Amino acid sequence: MTVVRTRIAPSPTGDPHVGTAYIALFNLCFARQHAGKFILRIEDTDQLRSTPKSEADILAALGWLGLNWDEGPDKGGDFGPYRQSERTDIYKKHVDQLLAQGNAFHCFCSSERLDELRTRQMAEKKALGYDGHCLQLDETEVKEKLSANIPHVIRMKIPTAGTCVVKDMLREDVEIEWQQIDMQVLMKSDGLPTYHLANVVDDHLMEITHVIRGEEWINSAPKHLLLYQYFGWKAPLLCHMPLLRNADKSKLSKRKNPTSIGYYQRMGYLPEAVTNYLGMMGWSMPDEREMFSIPEMVEHFDIKRVSLGGPVFDTEKLDWLNGRYLRETLSDEEFMQRFSQWAFRPDMLQAIVPLIKQRVERFTDIAPLTAFFFSGLPPISEQNFEHKKLTPDDSKKILQYLAWDLETLEAWHRDRIEKMLMQLAEKMGFAVRDFLFPIFIAIAGNPVSTSVIDSIAVLGLDIVRARLRHGIEILGGVSKKQLKILEKEYAVLAHQQLSS
Ligand code: GLU
C-alpha cells in the first residue's frame, strides 16, 4: 500500500502568510488521517526575491501554529535536500532528458522580441503567450547559437490542439484547451528551473501522493500533468483549495486584512485558536461544532467536506473564537503562563529596552511608556490629530503615503526606515516635526512616545500597516475616488529625485 505523502511548498519571498498556514493545515490533516507523512519543501527558485530570513520566519510561524512537518530543510528526511536551491543538478538532468526526448526546446528570443510580441498580441486582443518562434530552428542552428553562448531559456512543448482534462478531488473534471496554455519556460537563462519544472520533479522524487494547494494553481495543472506524461511518471492526485477572501470577497490581501502569521502572534492570538479558525475556512466538523483542535480535526477529517465557496477570513470572528479559547480552555494558571510567554518575549524586550532605558527613573515608568508596543489599535479620535500646521487631509495623506512607502522597503531596518521617512517629508514639503506628528498619533496614540522611527522598526510592517490604516479611518477614510487621486500624486512623488 502506498504511503500518503503531502507537502506544503512555500516560496520564501515575504512574510509568512495565513494562506500558507491554511493550506499546510489541510495537508497535515489529510496526511495524518491516512497515517502518512507531511513534508515541508522550500521553493526558492526565485533567487532575487527569496531570502533566508523569510524562510526562517515561515518555519517559525508554522512551528508556532503547531503545524509540524515530518521532513523538511530543518529536519532532514530520506528525500532531501528539501530546499530547491540545493537541487539545481537534479533539475538540469531532468530538463536535459526532456530536450533529448524532444519535449522541450531552446529558445533564444531576446526580451525585446518577447516584449514586442506581447505588445502586438495585446493590440490584436489575442491570447498572450510565446509564439513558437524558436521551434523552427534546426539542430545545427541550435548548436551554433549554443556554442556562440547566446543567452537562452528552455521551454516545454505544448500540443497545438485538443484539451487537457484536469481531475481534481473537489470538483468535476476541468477541461482546458491546450491552445490556451503557454509554452512554459522550464529553465531560465541563469540555468535555474522555474517553479513548474522544479515543483513537478520534486513532487515526483519526494513521492508526493496528493497535491493539496491553492486554487490559483489550477490553470498551471495542464502543464504539470503534461510534464508527468513526458517523464513517464504517475501524477499525484490534485486538490485545489478555495482561496481565503476579504470580507468583500476579493482575494485575501494585506491592504484589506493583516495576512502575516506574525501579526496574529504579535496581536496576542492563541495559535490553537488561529488553526481552529483556519480549519473552519471552507470546512466544518461533521457535528458542526465550532471549537476543535488539530487532533480532533484529523480524527474527523474528510477532504470531501471542503466547500468551494470562497471562505471569508473575518478577523472579528477570529476575535470571538480566540476569546472563547482564552476564557474556556485555559485555567488561570495556564492563562498566566501563556500571557507571560506572550508579553515577555525576549526578542521584543531586547528591542524595547534600549529605547526606554534612558528615559525611566523607576520600573513603574515603563508600562505607560511602552503600552503601545503591547496593544492592538490605539484608542484615538479625530481630535488627537488636530495640529496647527496640518489639516486632517494632510495627515491622512502622510499616513497613506508612508504606508505605501513602507511596502516598498526591501529590508525592515531602522536606518532604512528613517531615511525613507525623511525623504518622504522632504518630497511632501513638510517640516520633519510636523510630518512626524500624525505618524506618532497613528502608531503610538500620542505625540510624546519613544522615537517613532524606532517604534516602527520594532512593531514591524504588519502592525504598523494596520495602525496607519486605522489612523486613516479615524480621519474619515479614503473614498475610491480619493484613492485614485492619491495614487496618482504618490506615483509622481515616488519618482521624484531629491537634490540632497
Ligand atoms: N511555491 C508555490 C507557492 O508559493 C507552491 C504551489 C504548490 O503548492 O504547488 O505557493
PDB file of C-alpha atoms in Angstrom, residues 296-458:
ATOM      1  CA  GLU A 296      -9.854  16.389  16.559  1.00  0.00           C
ATOM      2  CA  MET A 297      -9.824  17.777  13.049  1.00  0.00           C
ATOM      3  CA  VAL A 298      -7.577  14.890  11.954  1.00  0.00           C
ATOM      4  CA  GLU A 299      -9.899  12.372  13.573  1.00  0.00           C
ATOM      5  CA  HIS A 300     -12.919  13.616  11.676  1.00  0.00           C
ATOM      6  CA  PHE A 301     -11.164  14.837   8.581  1.00  0.00           C
ATOM      7  CA  ASP A 302     -12.723  14.341   5.198  1.00  0.00           C
ATOM      8  CA  ILE A 303     -11.379  16.429   2.341  1.00  0.00           C
ATOM      9  CA  LYS A 304     -14.684  15.999   0.536  1.00  0.00           C
ATOM     10  CA  ARG A 305     -16.261  18.263   3.142  1.00  0.00           C
ATOM     11  CA  VAL A 306     -14.329  21.263   1.783  1.00  0.00           C
ATOM     12  CA  SER A 307     -16.832  23.574   0.168  1.00  0.00           C
ATOM     13  CA  LEU A 308     -15.707  25.632  -2.779  1.00  0.00           C
ATOM     14  CA  GLY A 309     -17.423  28.930  -1.960  1.00  0.00           C
ATOM     15  CA  GLY A 310     -14.655  31.411  -1.086  1.00  0.00           C
ATOM     16  CA  PRO A 311     -14.192  31.317   2.692  1.00  0.00           C
ATOM     17  CA  VAL A 312     -14.042  34.781   4.247  1.00  0.00           C
ATOM     18  CA  PHE A 313     -11.207  35.346   6.694  1.00  0.00           C
ATOM     19  CA  ASP A 314     -13.014  37.561   9.141  1.00  0.00           C
ATOM     20  CA  THR A 315     -10.873  38.913  11.968  1.00  0.00           C
ATOM     21  CA  GLU A 316     -13.944  39.695  14.100  1.00  0.00           C
ATOM     22  CA  LYS A 317     -14.952  36.069  14.028  1.00  0.00           C
ATOM     23  CA  LEU A 318     -11.391  35.124  14.895  1.00  0.00           C
ATOM     24  CA  ASP A 319     -11.500  37.563  17.848  1.00  0.00           C
ATOM     25  CA  TRP A 320     -14.649  35.899  19.067  1.00  0.00           C
ATOM     26  CA  LEU A 321     -13.133  32.433  18.767  1.00  0.00           C
ATOM     27  CA  ASN A 322      -9.878  33.488  20.388  1.00  0.00           C
ATOM     28  CA  GLY A 323     -11.861  34.992  23.272  1.00  0.00           C
ATOM     29  CA  ARG A 324     -13.585  31.679  23.776  1.00  0.00           C
ATOM     30  CA  TYR A 325     -10.256  29.864  23.833  1.00  0.00           C
ATOM     31  CA  LEU A 326      -8.893  32.284  26.416  1.00  0.00           C
ATOM     32  CA  ARG A 327     -11.957  32.015  28.630  1.00  0.00           C
ATOM     33  CA  GLU A 328     -12.976  28.420  28.158  1.00  0.00           C
ATOM     34  CA  THR A 329      -9.856  26.391  27.581  1.00  0.00           C
ATOM     35  CA  LEU A 330      -7.206  27.894  29.870  1.00  0.00           C
ATOM     36  CA  SER A 331      -7.073  27.545  33.638  1.00  0.00           C
ATOM     37  CA  ASP A 332      -5.940  30.697  35.471  1.00  0.00           C
ATOM     38  CA  GLU A 333      -2.528  29.123  35.801  1.00  0.00           C
ATOM     39  CA  GLU A 334      -2.309  28.366  32.094  1.00  0.00           C
ATOM     40  CA  PHE A 335      -3.663  31.787  31.229  1.00  0.00           C
ATOM     41  CA  MET A 336      -0.910  33.352  33.303  1.00  0.00           C
ATOM     42  CA  GLN A 337       1.747  31.238  31.649  1.00  0.00           C
ATOM     43  CA  ARG A 338       0.539  31.872  28.159  1.00  0.00           C
ATOM     44  CA  PHE A 339       0.194  35.589  28.839  1.00  0.00           C
ATOM     45  CA  SER A 340       3.693  35.924  30.244  1.00  0.00           C
ATOM     46  CA  GLN A 341       5.146  33.948  27.355  1.00  0.00           C
ATOM     47  CA  TRP A 342       3.492  36.399  25.016  1.00  0.00           C
ATOM     48  CA  ALA A 343       4.215  39.611  26.920  1.00  0.00           C
ATOM     49  CA  PHE A 344       7.804  38.873  27.821  1.00  0.00           C
ATOM     50  CA  ARG A 345       9.082  37.609  24.528  1.00  0.00           C
ATOM     51  CA  PRO A 346      12.842  38.115  24.785  1.00  0.00           C
ATOM     52  CA  ASP A 347      13.217  39.429  21.227  1.00  0.00           C
ATOM     53  CA  MET A 348      10.581  42.089  21.839  1.00  0.00           C
ATOM     54  CA  LEU A 349      12.042  43.133  25.183  1.00  0.00           C
ATOM     55  CA  GLN A 350      15.532  43.213  23.730  1.00  0.00           C
ATOM     56  CA  ALA A 351      14.337  45.644  21.099  1.00  0.00           C
ATOM     57  CA  ILE A 352      12.435  47.858  23.534  1.00  0.00           C
ATOM     58  CA  VAL A 353      14.868  48.171  26.437  1.00  0.00           C
ATOM     59  CA  PRO A 354      17.426  50.338  24.601  1.00  0.00           C
ATOM     60  CA  LEU A 355      14.609  52.694  23.611  1.00  0.00           C
ATOM     61  CA  ILE A 356      13.390  53.350  27.143  1.00  0.00           C
ATOM     62  CA  LYS A 357      16.338  52.807  29.430  1.00  0.00           C
ATOM     63  CA  GLN A 358      17.489  56.426  29.238  1.00  0.00           C
ATOM     64  CA  ARG A 359      14.010  57.737  29.880  1.00  0.00           C
ATOM     65  CA  VAL A 360      12.915  55.959  33.038  1.00  0.00           C
ATOM     66  CA  GLU A 361      13.630  56.513  36.695  1.00  0.00           C
ATOM     67  CA  ARG A 362      11.618  53.602  38.069  1.00  0.00           C
ATOM     68  CA  PHE A 363      10.243  50.407  36.580  1.00  0.00           C
ATOM     69  CA  THR A 364       6.806  51.877  37.123  1.00  0.00           C
ATOM     70  CA  ASP A 365       7.576  54.352  34.337  1.00  0.00           C
ATOM     71  CA  ILE A 366       7.867  51.555  31.846  1.00  0.00           C
ATOM     72  CA  ALA A 367       4.273  50.426  31.411  1.00  0.00           C
ATOM     73  CA  PRO A 368       2.847  53.819  30.398  1.00  0.00           C
ATOM     74  CA  LEU A 369       5.776  54.451  28.076  1.00  0.00           C
ATOM     75  CA  THR A 370       5.628  51.113  26.311  1.00  0.00           C
ATOM     76  CA  ALA A 371       1.954  50.204  26.450  1.00  0.00           C
ATOM     77  CA  PHE A 372       1.539  50.864  22.739  1.00  0.00           C
ATOM     78  CA  PHE A 373       4.030  48.142  21.882  1.00  0.00           C
ATOM     79  CA  PHE A 374       1.741  45.621  23.509  1.00  0.00           C
ATOM     80  CA  SER A 375      -1.653  46.962  22.491  1.00  0.00           C
ATOM     81  CA  GLY A 376      -3.820  46.471  19.452  1.00  0.00           C
ATOM     82  CA  LEU A 377      -5.035  49.610  17.706  1.00  0.00           C
ATOM     83  CA  PRO A 378      -4.506  52.804  19.738  1.00  0.00           C
ATOM     84  CA  PRO A 379      -7.711  54.362  21.122  1.00  0.00           C
ATOM     85  CA  ILE A 380      -7.570  57.603  19.145  1.00  0.00           C
ATOM     86  CA  SER A 381     -10.122  60.051  17.777  1.00  0.00           C
ATOM     87  CA  GLU A 382     -10.012  62.796  15.182  1.00  0.00           C
ATOM     88  CA  GLN A 383      -9.155  65.344  17.887  1.00  0.00           C
ATOM     89  CA  ASN A 384      -5.866  63.615  18.537  1.00  0.00           C
ATOM     90  CA  PHE A 385      -4.793  64.570  15.039  1.00  0.00           C
ATOM     91  CA  GLU A 386      -5.521  68.304  15.484  1.00  0.00           C
ATOM     92  CA  HIS A 387      -2.442  70.292  14.629  1.00  0.00           C
ATOM     93  CA  LYS A 388      -1.663  73.957  13.913  1.00  0.00           C
ATOM     94  CA  LYS A 389       0.040  73.340  10.623  1.00  0.00           C
ATOM     95  CA  LEU A 390      -1.663  70.241   9.291  1.00  0.00           C
ATOM     96  CA  THR A 391      -5.194  69.798   8.020  1.00  0.00           C
ATOM     97  CA  PRO A 392      -6.832  66.385   8.521  1.00  0.00           C
ATOM     98  CA  ASP A 393      -6.320  65.806   4.801  1.00  0.00           C
ATOM     99  CA  ASP A 394      -2.608  66.490   5.138  1.00  0.00           C
ATOM    100  CA  SER A 395      -2.419  63.981   7.961  1.00  0.00           C
ATOM    101  CA  LYS A 396      -4.357  61.409   6.033  1.00  0.00           C
ATOM    102  CA  LYS A 397      -2.069  61.843   3.055  1.00  0.00           C
ATOM    103  CA  ILE A 398       1.038  61.485   5.195  1.00  0.00           C
ATOM    104  CA  LEU A 399      -0.247  58.230   6.686  1.00  0.00           C
ATOM    105  CA  GLN A 400      -1.269  56.825   3.319  1.00  0.00           C
ATOM    106  CA  TYR A 401       1.966  57.731   1.550  1.00  0.00           C
ATOM    107  CA  LEU A 402       4.001  56.346   4.394  1.00  0.00           C
ATOM    108  CA  ALA A 403       2.043  53.083   4.248  1.00  0.00           C
ATOM    109  CA  TRP A 404       2.787  52.793   0.538  1.00  0.00           C
ATOM    110  CA  ASP A 405       6.410  53.736   1.010  1.00  0.00           C
ATOM    111  CA  LEU A 406       6.956  51.146   3.720  1.00  0.00           C
ATOM    112  CA  GLU A 407       5.560  48.430   1.457  1.00  0.00           C
ATOM    113  CA  THR A 408       8.448  49.012  -0.914  1.00  0.00           C
ATOM    114  CA  LEU A 409      11.111  48.646   1.740  1.00  0.00           C
ATOM    115  CA  GLU A 410      13.227  45.607   0.996  1.00  0.00           C
ATOM    116  CA  ALA A 411      14.836  45.199   4.379  1.00  0.00           C
ATOM    117  CA  TRP A 412      12.980  46.189   7.533  1.00  0.00           C
ATOM    118  CA  HIS A 413      15.771  48.106   9.149  1.00  0.00           C
ATOM    119  CA  ARG A 414      15.711  51.170  11.402  1.00  0.00           C
ATOM    120  CA  ASP A 415      18.106  53.272   9.318  1.00  0.00           C
ATOM    121  CA  ARG A 416      16.309  52.449   6.101  1.00  0.00           C
ATOM    122  CA  ILE A 417      13.015  53.423   7.688  1.00  0.00           C
ATOM    123  CA  GLU A 418      14.473  56.698   8.934  1.00  0.00           C
ATOM    124  CA  LYS A 419      15.856  57.577   5.513  1.00  0.00           C
ATOM    125  CA  MET A 420      12.538  56.757   3.916  1.00  0.00           C
ATOM    126  CA  LEU A 421      10.610  58.960   6.333  1.00  0.00           C
ATOM    127  CA  MET A 422      12.997  61.888   5.940  1.00  0.00           C
ATOM    128  CA  GLN A 423      12.814  61.693   2.164  1.00  0.00           C
ATOM    129  CA  LEU A 424       9.060  61.459   2.187  1.00  0.00           C
ATOM    130  CA  ALA A 425       8.780  64.531   4.454  1.00  0.00           C
ATOM    131  CA  GLU A 426      11.008  66.464   2.072  1.00  0.00           C
ATOM    132  CA  LYS A 427       9.166  65.353  -1.035  1.00  0.00           C
ATOM    133  CA  MET A 428       5.825  66.243   0.518  1.00  0.00           C
ATOM    134  CA  GLY A 429       7.200  69.622   1.580  1.00  0.00           C
ATOM    135  CA  PHE A 430       6.575  69.288   5.327  1.00  0.00           C
ATOM    136  CA  ALA A 431       8.912  70.126   8.166  1.00  0.00           C
ATOM    137  CA  VAL A 432      10.014  66.827   9.722  1.00  0.00           C
ATOM    138  CA  ARG A 433       8.500  67.729  13.103  1.00  0.00           C
ATOM    139  CA  ASP A 434       5.084  68.377  11.602  1.00  0.00           C
ATOM    140  CA  PHE A 435       5.299  65.401   9.305  1.00  0.00           C
ATOM    141  CA  LEU A 436       6.028  63.042  12.180  1.00  0.00           C
ATOM    142  CA  PHE A 437       3.069  64.265  14.260  1.00  0.00           C
ATOM    143  CA  PRO A 438       0.232  62.240  12.678  1.00  0.00           C
ATOM    144  CA  ILE A 439       2.547  59.253  12.469  1.00  0.00           C
ATOM    145  CA  PHE A 440       3.134  59.411  16.218  1.00  0.00           C
ATOM    146  CA  ILE A 441      -0.610  59.559  16.782  1.00  0.00           C
ATOM    147  CA  ALA A 442      -1.411  56.658  14.498  1.00  0.00           C
ATOM    148  CA  ILE A 443       1.421  54.445  15.721  1.00  0.00           C
ATOM    149  CA  ALA A 444       1.671  55.276  19.424  1.00  0.00           C
ATOM    150  CA  GLY A 445      -1.593  57.074  20.135  1.00  0.00           C
ATOM    151  CA  ASN A 446       0.170  60.189  21.458  1.00  0.00           C
ATOM    152  CA  PRO A 447       2.747  62.691  20.244  1.00  0.00           C
ATOM    153  CA  VAL A 448       5.265  62.037  23.000  1.00  0.00           C
ATOM    154  CA  SER A 449       6.473  58.488  22.880  1.00  0.00           C
ATOM    155  CA  THR A 450       9.721  56.748  22.203  1.00  0.00           C
ATOM    156  CA  SER A 451      11.162  57.688  18.823  1.00  0.00           C
ATOM    157  CA  VAL A 452       8.533  56.927  16.259  1.00  0.00           C
ATOM    158  CA  ILE A 453      11.135  55.566  13.848  1.00  0.00           C
ATOM    159  CA  ASP A 454      12.420  53.087  16.415  1.00  0.00           C
ATOM    160  CA  SER A 455       8.861  52.200  17.271  1.00  0.00           C
ATOM    161  CA  ILE A 456       8.011  51.480  13.660  1.00  0.00           C
ATOM    162  CA  ALA A 457      11.126  49.307  13.389  1.00  0.00           C
ATOM    163  CA  VAL A 458      10.177  47.305  16.498  1.00  0.00           C
TER     164      VAL A 458
END
